[in-house]
Amino acid sequence: MDFKRILLLLIMLLSLSVKAQNPVFTSVFTADPSPHVWPDDPDKLWVYTSHDEPGSNNHYGMTGYHAFSTTDMVNWTDHGRILHLENVDWAESHAWAMDAAYYRGNYYLIYCMKEAGIGLFRTGIARSDRPEGPFTDLGYVKGVEFGQDPALFIDEDETPYLYWGHDRKCFAAELNDDLMSIKPETYTVLTKQLTHVFEGPWVHKRNDKYYLTYPGLTPRRWPEKMFYAVADKPLGPYEFKGVFIDDFEGQSGTNHGGIVTYKGKDMMFYHSAWLSGGLSETRSVMADYLKYDKQGNIIPIVPSKKGLGIAKRTKTTLKLEAENGFAAGGKLYNVIVDTWIKGYSGKGYVTNFDNPYDHVSILAQVAKPAKYRFIVSYASPDGESNHDVLINSRIHREFKFPQSKTFKEIDFGLVDLKEGDNLIRIFKRDWKPSKGKFAVDYIKLEQVFESE
Ligand code: FUB
């Protein structure tokens, strides 16, 4: 082999081994990540995010939230839309940053939206008995004015603390046990303690110290950098420490995120504009390891393409539960949710496709037009079942579901999804009376890459 060929081979081998795990989610535009490991499942990492609509490139049109989970930091599941403006009757717009918490046996999403008719930010609270939602709105937290960018921190003694902040201000308070109102006597203005603060406070605890991280602006200068301050008590006083994510190439105007310890490693989740190629308000979640020095100071992070550097890239599969219906942006038409056939995932499955047009529609949100592998988990105990699948009313296919007494996945190959919202409808194919109980548990849409 001559020298040129050897060089080419080396370059090819090198490019195969290059690791590029940032941005973390490449299937959908995401921002304001809130990472958590829940106490009942230390093997799983969850990241809750807000959602940027492709093509809009402005924060004003933001409408909903997503949940992602992983057990290896490489393969991620996008559980789809977990809460949307349509599910919150007091709100009219601006589904901006949120946080999640596990508290007394339930999962909570604490988020902000603008109140209908008033147009000011409220801090909303929604609950689910499952980490992946969907979440049901409970109303807004009383006693919080201008409640943008809330973070809910549950201390080791189970005391709940709320932090929020916007427009160069930051506040905190202890919440009452039902999480629906603040204890007025604990209301604290943190603004002066948090040099350069702009919005987005987030709190984690390490070695009995409370770390409050936040996006800030040095005088009159965008984009935002990430700063932090440390305290001995959740409500302060906080000692300002400095910047730990400075300006970086391809960042969005804003930055925002949280810190988590997962399988012994500390990580910072934040966002950039890398996936959209620099569109400042079309963002994507990033993750990098975070390290502390001996004194407990955060060692600044320099965002890198490599990110967590475990694999060549991350891969996301959308796993969308059929039974979540309207709460997840879908629809159940003349079908029901049942739990009789065992072995389903989520809260149940959809069945009773008795007449033509009876259907389940499931919402899949993606960032860019792409091919996805389409998998359906179903059961058809009484024999083969034929159904049509409509994707955005454009692709129309006839799918055979062989008899199966238990739930199993069937792979229907590649389908095309468009940028933004895709509605995937599974419905009965013909006018013949139904043979039995065909049931849809969930659909999966798996990212595929050219080299696969
Ligand atoms: O995502 C919308 C807004 O941008 C958030 O609420 C802010 O923190 C900033 O990230």
Tab-separated table of C-alpha atoms in Angstrom, residues 79-412:
chain	number	residue	atom	x	y	z
A	79	HIS	CA	-41.403	10.081	25.748
A	80	GLY	CA	-43.029	12.758	23.627
A	81	ARG	CA	-45.117	15.711	24.715
A	82	ILE	CA	-45.756	15.609	28.448
A	83	LEU	CA	-47.651	18.888	28.933
A	84	HIS	CA	-48.939	21.513	26.516
A	85	LEU	CA	-50.645	24.911	26.657
A	86	GLU	CA	-53.865	23.179	25.533
A	87	ASN	CA	-53.855	21.178	28.773
A	88	VAL	CA	-53.552	24.265	31.003
A	89	ASP	CA	-56.792	26.226	31.119
A	90	TRP	CA	-55.412	29.299	32.942
A	91	ALA	CA	-52.577	29.905	30.442
A	92	GLU	CA	-52.395	31.540	27.027
A	93	SER	CA	-48.767	31.362	25.804
A	94	HIS	CA	-45.027	31.150	26.582
A	95	ALA	CA	-44.377	27.595	27.776
A	96	TRP	CA	-40.901	28.597	28.920
A	97	ALA	CA	-38.440	26.889	31.269
A	98	MET	CA	-39.503	24.198	33.722
A	99	ASP	CA	-38.159	21.790	36.318
A	100	ALA	CA	-39.291	18.414	37.655
A	101	ALA	CA	-39.337	16.890	41.139
A	102	TYR	CA	-40.267	13.684	42.935
A	103	TYR	CA	-42.235	14.416	46.067
A	104	ARG	CA	-44.170	12.073	48.338
A	105	GLY	CA	-44.806	9.376	45.735
A	106	ASN	CA	-45.631	11.580	42.747
A	107	TYR	CA	-43.729	13.322	39.979
A	108	TYR	CA	-44.210	17.063	39.525
A	109	LEU	CA	-43.546	19.387	36.662
A	110	ILE	CA	-43.132	22.990	37.726
A	111	TYR	CA	-43.251	25.310	34.757
A	112	CYS	CA	-44.111	28.813	33.632
A	113	MET	CA	-46.681	30.107	31.179
A	114	LYS	CA	-48.371	33.481	30.692
A	115	GLU	CA	-51.760	33.790	32.333
A	116	ALA	CA	-54.728	34.136	29.964
A	117	GLY	CA	-56.084	37.679	29.734
A	118	ILE	CA	-53.334	39.094	31.929
A	119	GLY	CA	-50.214	38.190	29.986
A	120	LEU	CA	-47.898	37.873	32.987
A	121	PHE	CA	-45.884	34.811	33.894
A	122	ARG	CA	-47.328	32.386	36.426
A	123	THR	CA	-45.587	29.355	37.886
A	124	GLY	CA	-47.722	26.309	37.124
A	125	ILE	CA	-47.618	22.928	38.762
A	126	ALA	CA	-48.617	19.595	37.218
A	127	ARG	CA	-48.578	16.056	38.612
A	128	SER	CA	-48.182	12.513	37.297
A	129	ASP	CA	-47.819	9.120	38.926
A	130	ARG	CA	-45.198	8.250	36.298
A	131	PRO	CA	-41.917	10.044	35.538
A	132	GLU	CA	-42.682	10.135	31.807
A	133	GLY	CA	-46.058	11.801	32.356
A	134	PRO	CA	-48.267	12.923	30.847
A	135	PHE	CA	-48.707	15.536	33.577
A	136	THR	CA	-52.020	16.988	34.721
A	137	ASP	CA	-52.068	20.676	35.560
A	138	LEU	CA	-53.081	21.490	39.141
A	139	GLY	CA	-53.128	25.293	38.793
A	140	TYR	CA	-50.578	27.970	39.564
A	141	VAL	CA	-48.585	28.481	42.734
A	142	LYS	CA	-50.113	31.199	44.912
A	143	GLY	CA	-47.825	33.929	46.184
A	144	VAL	CA	-45.495	33.897	43.192
A	145	GLU	CA	-45.535	37.042	41.064
A	146	PHE	CA	-43.796	37.127	37.657
A	147	GLY	CA	-43.063	33.417	38.110
A	148	GLN	CA	-40.790	32.793	35.129
A	149	ASP	CA	-38.200	29.971	35.118
A	150	PRO	CA	-39.197	28.049	38.259
A	151	ALA	CA	-37.011	25.376	39.871
A	152	LEU	CA	-38.334	23.088	42.584
A	153	PHE	CA	-35.718	21.777	44.982
A	154	ILE	CA	-36.738	19.122	47.529
A	155	ASP	CA	-34.213	19.046	50.351
A	156	GLU	CA	-33.117	15.823	52.115
A	157	ASP	CA	-35.603	16.509	54.925
A	158	GLU	CA	-38.346	16.759	52.234
A	159	THR	CA	-38.827	20.511	52.577
A	160	PRO	CA	-39.809	21.901	49.158
A	161	TYR	CA	-38.194	25.148	47.983
A	162	LEU	CA	-39.154	27.145	44.923
A	163	TYR	CA	-36.748	29.413	43.020
A	164	TRP	CA	-37.710	31.626	40.099
A	165	GLY	CA	-36.351	34.612	38.268
A	166	HIS	CA	-36.518	36.819	35.217
A	167	ASP	CA	-35.301	40.137	33.891
A	168	ARG	CA	-32.281	40.455	36.261
A	169	LYS	CA	-34.137	39.274	39.366
A	170	CYS	CA	-34.181	36.090	41.393
A	171	PHE	CA	-36.432	34.955	44.252
A	172	ALA	CA	-36.908	31.930	46.494
A	173	ALA	CA	-39.396	30.672	49.080
A	174	GLU	CA	-40.372	27.556	50.970
A	175	LEU	CA	-43.539	25.934	49.635
A	176	ASN	CA	-46.435	24.592	51.648
A	177	ASP	CA	-46.829	20.790	51.717
A	178	ASP	CA	-49.300	20.677	48.818
A	179	LEU	CA	-46.807	22.654	46.676
A	180	MET	CA	-49.631	25.017	45.671
A	181	SER	CA	-48.520	28.137	47.585
A	182	ILE	CA	-45.423	29.692	49.093
A	183	LYS	CA	-44.965	30.339	52.810
A	184	PRO	CA	-45.011	34.168	52.654
A	185	GLU	CA	-42.729	34.558	55.669
A	186	THR	CA	-39.946	32.670	53.796
A	187	TYR	CA	-40.079	34.803	50.617
A	188	THR	CA	-36.503	35.874	49.849
A	189	VAL	CA	-35.084	38.217	47.223
A	190	LEU	CA	-31.766	36.728	46.084
A	191	THR	CA	-31.009	39.208	43.298
A	192	LYS	CA	-28.215	41.154	45.058
A	193	GLN	CA	-26.409	37.949	46.079
A	194	LEU	CA	-26.303	36.629	42.506
A	195	THR	CA	-24.007	38.911	40.532
A	196	HIS	CA	-25.093	39.313	36.863
A	197	VAL	CA	-28.233	37.176	37.382
A	198	PHE	CA	-30.749	37.375	34.551
A	199	GLU	CA	-33.127	34.369	34.913
A	200	GLY	CA	-33.211	30.551	35.201
A	201	PRO	CA	-32.089	29.633	38.769
A	202	TRP	CA	-31.455	25.932	39.467
A	203	VAL	CA	-30.340	24.389	42.768
A	204	HIS	CA	-28.457	21.205	43.621
A	205	LYS	CA	-26.851	20.084	46.859
A	206	ARG	CA	-23.342	18.712	47.280
A	207	ASN	CA	-21.491	18.010	50.537
A	208	ASP	CA	-24.134	19.972	52.506
A	209	LYS	CA	-23.680	23.061	50.328
A	210	TYR	CA	-26.407	24.509	48.123
A	211	TYR	CA	-25.240	25.441	44.625
A	212	LEU	CA	-27.439	27.930	42.804
A	213	THR	CA	-26.543	28.007	39.097
A	214	TYR	CA	-28.042	30.629	36.791
A	215	PRO	CA	-27.762	32.319	33.397
A	216	GLY	CA	-26.494	35.866	33.688
A	217	LEU	CA	-25.504	38.822	31.605
A	218	THR	CA	-22.392	40.832	32.121
A	219	PRO	CA	-23.400	44.509	31.714
A	220	ARG	CA	-25.391	45.075	28.537
A	221	ARG	CA	-23.860	42.081	26.805
A	222	TRP	CA	-25.622	39.047	25.303
A	223	PRO	CA	-25.322	36.037	25.102
A	224	GLU	CA	-25.872	34.616	28.542
A	225	LYS	CA	-23.107	32.885	30.464
A	226	MET	CA	-23.674	30.389	33.296
A	227	PHE	CA	-22.724	31.585	36.801
A	228	TYR	CA	-23.033	30.051	40.240
A	229	ALA	CA	-23.183	30.904	43.907
A	230	VAL	CA	-22.996	28.711	47.018
A	231	ALA	CA	-24.800	28.775	50.396
A	232	ASP	CA	-25.066	26.777	53.616
A	233	LYS	CA	-28.857	27.044	53.611
A	234	PRO	CA	-31.349	26.742	50.749
A	235	LEU	CA	-32.568	30.332	51.068
A	236	GLY	CA	-29.081	31.772	51.396
A	237	PRO	CA	-27.247	33.961	51.939
A	238	TYR	CA	-25.443	32.942	48.744
A	239	GLU	CA	-21.801	33.693	48.052
A	240	PHE	CA	-21.136	34.547	44.406
A	241	LYS	CA	-18.482	32.259	42.892
A	242	GLY	CA	-18.179	33.167	39.211
A	243	VAL	CA	-18.763	31.997	35.676
A	244	PHE	CA	-18.572	28.290	34.792
A	245	ILE	CA	-19.788	28.296	31.174
A	246	ASP	CA	-18.482	31.313	29.314
A	247	ASP	CA	-19.440	32.379	25.771
A	248	PHE	CA	-18.858	29.603	23.259
A	249	GLU	CA	-18.999	29.112	19.511
A	250	GLY	CA	-22.526	28.458	18.215
A	251	GLN	CA	-24.320	29.179	21.454
A	252	SER	CA	-27.839	30.549	21.556
A	253	GLY	CA	-28.631	33.960	23.041
A	254	THR	CA	-29.755	32.241	26.197
A	255	ASN	CA	-28.225	29.484	28.255
A	256	HIS	CA	-30.034	27.506	30.936
A	257	GLY	CA	-29.652	24.126	32.622
A	258	GLY	CA	-29.051	21.918	35.611
A	259	ILE	CA	-26.548	19.609	37.269
A	260	VAL	CA	-27.014	15.939	38.115
A	261	THR	CA	-24.942	13.073	39.505
A	262	TYR	CA	-25.594	9.873	37.577
A	263	LYS	CA	-23.780	6.562	38.129
A	264	GLY	CA	-21.110	8.429	40.106
A	265	LYS	CA	-20.452	11.128	37.491
A	266	ASP	CA	-21.420	14.798	37.731
A	267	MET	CA	-22.840	16.307	34.570
A	268	MET	CA	-24.111	19.663	33.433
A	269	PHE	CA	-27.006	19.830	30.990
A	270	TYR	CA	-27.474	23.153	29.158
A	271	HIS	CA	-28.345	24.305	25.649
A	272	SER	CA	-26.811	25.680	22.458
A	273	ALA	CA	-27.901	26.490	18.921
A	274	TRP	CA	-25.758	23.728	17.420
A	275	LEU	CA	-28.489	21.515	15.950
A	276	SER	CA	-30.160	24.399	14.111
A	277	GLY	CA	-26.834	25.637	12.783
A	278	GLY	CA	-26.814	28.782	14.889
A	279	LEU	CA	-30.471	29.874	15.000
A	280	SER	CA	-30.409	31.596	18.346
A	281	GLU	CA	-33.919	30.624	19.473
A	282	THR	CA	-33.962	27.125	17.978
A	283	ARG	CA	-31.967	25.288	20.565
A	284	SER	CA	-30.606	21.877	21.433
A	285	VAL	CA	-29.660	20.247	24.722
A	286	MET	CA	-25.974	19.668	25.493
A	287	ALA	CA	-24.208	17.695	28.228
A	288	ASP	CA	-20.662	17.761	29.561
A	289	TYR	CA	-18.962	16.334	32.627
A	290	LEU	CA	-18.679	18.733	35.519
A	291	LYS	CA	-15.797	18.664	37.963
A	292	TYR	CA	-15.146	20.356	41.282
A	293	ASP	CA	-11.805	21.334	42.736
A	294	LYS	CA	-10.751	20.344	46.293
A	295	GLN	CA	-12.501	23.401	47.734
A	296	GLY	CA	-15.777	22.492	46.023
A	297	ASN	CA	-15.519	25.158	43.330
A	298	ILE	CA	-16.909	24.229	39.918
A	299	ILE	CA	-14.170	23.908	37.308
A	300	PRO	CA	-15.366	25.815	34.209
A	301	ILE	CA	-16.741	23.764	31.341
A	302	VAL	CA	-15.660	24.298	27.756
A	303	PRO	CA	-18.472	22.944	25.560
A	304	SER	CA	-17.229	20.307	23.147
A	305	LYS	CA	-18.666	18.259	20.270
A	306	LYS	CA	-17.412	15.170	22.096
A	307	GLY	CA	-19.598	15.868	25.120
A	308	LEU	CA	-19.777	12.831	27.372
A	309	GLY	CA	-17.620	10.981	24.822
A	310	ILE	CA	-18.906	7.444	25.394
A	311	ALA	CA	-19.952	6.671	21.817
A	312	LYS	CA	-19.730	8.081	18.326
A	313	ARG	CA	-23.090	9.765	18.777
A	314	THR	CA	-26.322	9.585	20.707
A	315	LYS	CA	-29.472	8.027	19.306
A	316	THR	CA	-33.040	8.869	20.239
A	317	THR	CA	-36.088	6.661	19.893
A	318	LEU	CA	-39.507	8.223	20.352
A	319	LYS	CA	-41.642	5.918	22.496
A	320	LEU	CA	-45.189	7.171	22.394
A	321	GLU	CA	-47.863	5.501	24.473
A	322	ALA	CA	-51.139	5.093	22.570
A	323	GLU	CA	-53.299	5.540	25.680
A	324	ASN	CA	-51.975	9.036	26.461
A	325	GLY	CA	-54.273	10.546	23.822
A	326	PHE	CA	-55.064	14.270	24.102
A	327	ALA	CA	-52.721	14.766	27.057
A	328	ALA	CA	-49.812	13.937	24.730
A	329	GLY	CA	-51.141	15.744	21.664
A	330	GLY	CA	-52.972	12.757	20.174
A	331	LYS	CA	-56.550	11.614	19.845
A	332	LEU	CA	-58.667	8.567	20.645
A	333	TYR	CA	-61.653	8.299	18.298
A	334	ASN	CA	-64.269	5.718	19.300
A	335	VAL	CA	-61.641	3.494	20.877
A	336	ILE	CA	-61.051	2.892	24.565
A	337	VAL	CA	-58.170	2.499	26.992
A	338	ASP	CA	-58.082	-0.918	28.625
A	339	THR	CA	-55.769	-2.904	30.910
A	340	TRP	CA	-57.123	-6.424	30.523
A	341	ILE	CA	-54.314	-7.936	28.375
A	342	LYS	CA	-51.312	-7.989	30.678
A	343	GLY	CA	-47.768	-6.955	29.808
A	344	TYR	CA	-48.497	-3.467	28.439
A	345	SER	CA	-46.239	-0.528	29.094
A	346	GLY	CA	-47.431	2.803	30.530
A	347	LYS	CA	-50.971	3.061	31.869
A	348	GLY	CA	-52.698	0.661	29.460
A	349	TYR	CA	-53.391	0.229	25.764
A	350	VAL	CA	-55.944	1.291	23.172
A	351	THR	CA	-58.510	-1.176	21.861
A	352	ASN	CA	-62.035	-1.531	20.376
A	353	PHE	CA	-61.247	-0.628	16.783
A	354	ASP	CA	-64.719	-1.893	15.862
A	355	ASN	CA	-65.785	0.338	13.006
A	356	PRO	CA	-64.065	2.014	10.083
A	357	TYR	CA	-62.497	5.304	11.168
A	358	ASP	CA	-62.171	4.214	14.796
A	359	HIS	CA	-58.621	5.254	15.484
A	360	VAL	CA	-55.798	6.290	17.715
A	361	SER	CA	-53.717	9.270	16.580
A	362	ILE	CA	-50.324	9.784	18.153
A	363	LEU	CA	-48.229	12.959	17.996
A	364	ALA	CA	-44.541	12.708	17.080
A	365	GLN	CA	-42.531	15.943	17.146
A	366	VAL	CA	-39.244	16.105	15.267
A	367	ALA	CA	-36.764	18.827	14.352
A	368	LYS	CA	-36.062	18.026	10.722
A	369	PRO	CA	-37.501	15.897	7.894
A	370	ALA	CA	-35.960	12.437	8.269
A	371	LYS	CA	-36.549	8.728	8.001
A	372	TYR	CA	-37.434	6.886	11.199
A	373	ARG	CA	-37.854	3.167	11.835
A	374	PHE	CA	-41.523	2.606	12.673
A	375	ILE	CA	-42.308	-0.033	15.283
A	376	VAL	CA	-45.685	-0.828	16.838
A	377	SER	CA	-46.246	-2.752	20.058
A	378	TYR	CA	-49.563	-4.550	19.714
A	379	ALA	CA	-51.563	-7.630	20.685
A	380	SER	CA	-54.118	-9.374	18.508
A	381	PRO	CA	-55.273	-12.380	20.516
A	382	ASP	CA	-58.021	-13.603	18.173
A	383	GLY	CA	-56.167	-13.738	14.858
A	384	GLU	CA	-54.417	-11.612	12.267
A	385	SER	CA	-55.606	-8.027	12.117
A	386	ASN	CA	-55.299	-5.601	9.186
A	387	HIS	CA	-54.983	-1.905	9.850
A	388	ASP	CA	-54.073	1.226	7.961
A	389	VAL	CA	-51.539	3.725	9.138
A	390	LEU	CA	-51.743	7.333	8.068
A	391	ILE	CA	-48.779	9.563	8.616
A	392	ASN	CA	-49.805	13.204	8.253
A	393	SER	CA	-52.577	12.003	5.897
A	394	ARG	CA	-49.858	11.638	3.292
A	395	ILE	CA	-48.471	8.186	3.629
A	396	HIS	CA	-51.068	5.486	3.587
A	397	ARG	CA	-50.039	1.920	4.237
A	398	GLU	CA	-51.768	-1.374	4.875
A	399	PHE	CA	-50.204	-3.198	7.766
A	400	LYS	CA	-50.790	-6.781	8.819
A	401	PHE	CA	-50.544	-7.592	12.491
A	402	PRO	CA	-50.154	-11.391	12.896
A	403	GLN	CA	-52.016	-13.074	15.726
A	404	SER	CA	-50.340	-12.475	19.072
A	405	LYS	CA	-51.855	-13.209	22.465
A	406	THR	CA	-49.297	-11.014	24.213
A	407	PHE	CA	-47.881	-7.594	23.401
A	408	LYS	CA	-45.018	-7.688	20.947
A	409	GLU	CA	-43.177	-5.221	18.748
A	410	ILE	CA	-43.500	-5.388	14.986
A	411	ASP	CA	-41.081	-3.482	12.749
A	412	PHE	CA	-42.685	-1.865	9.711
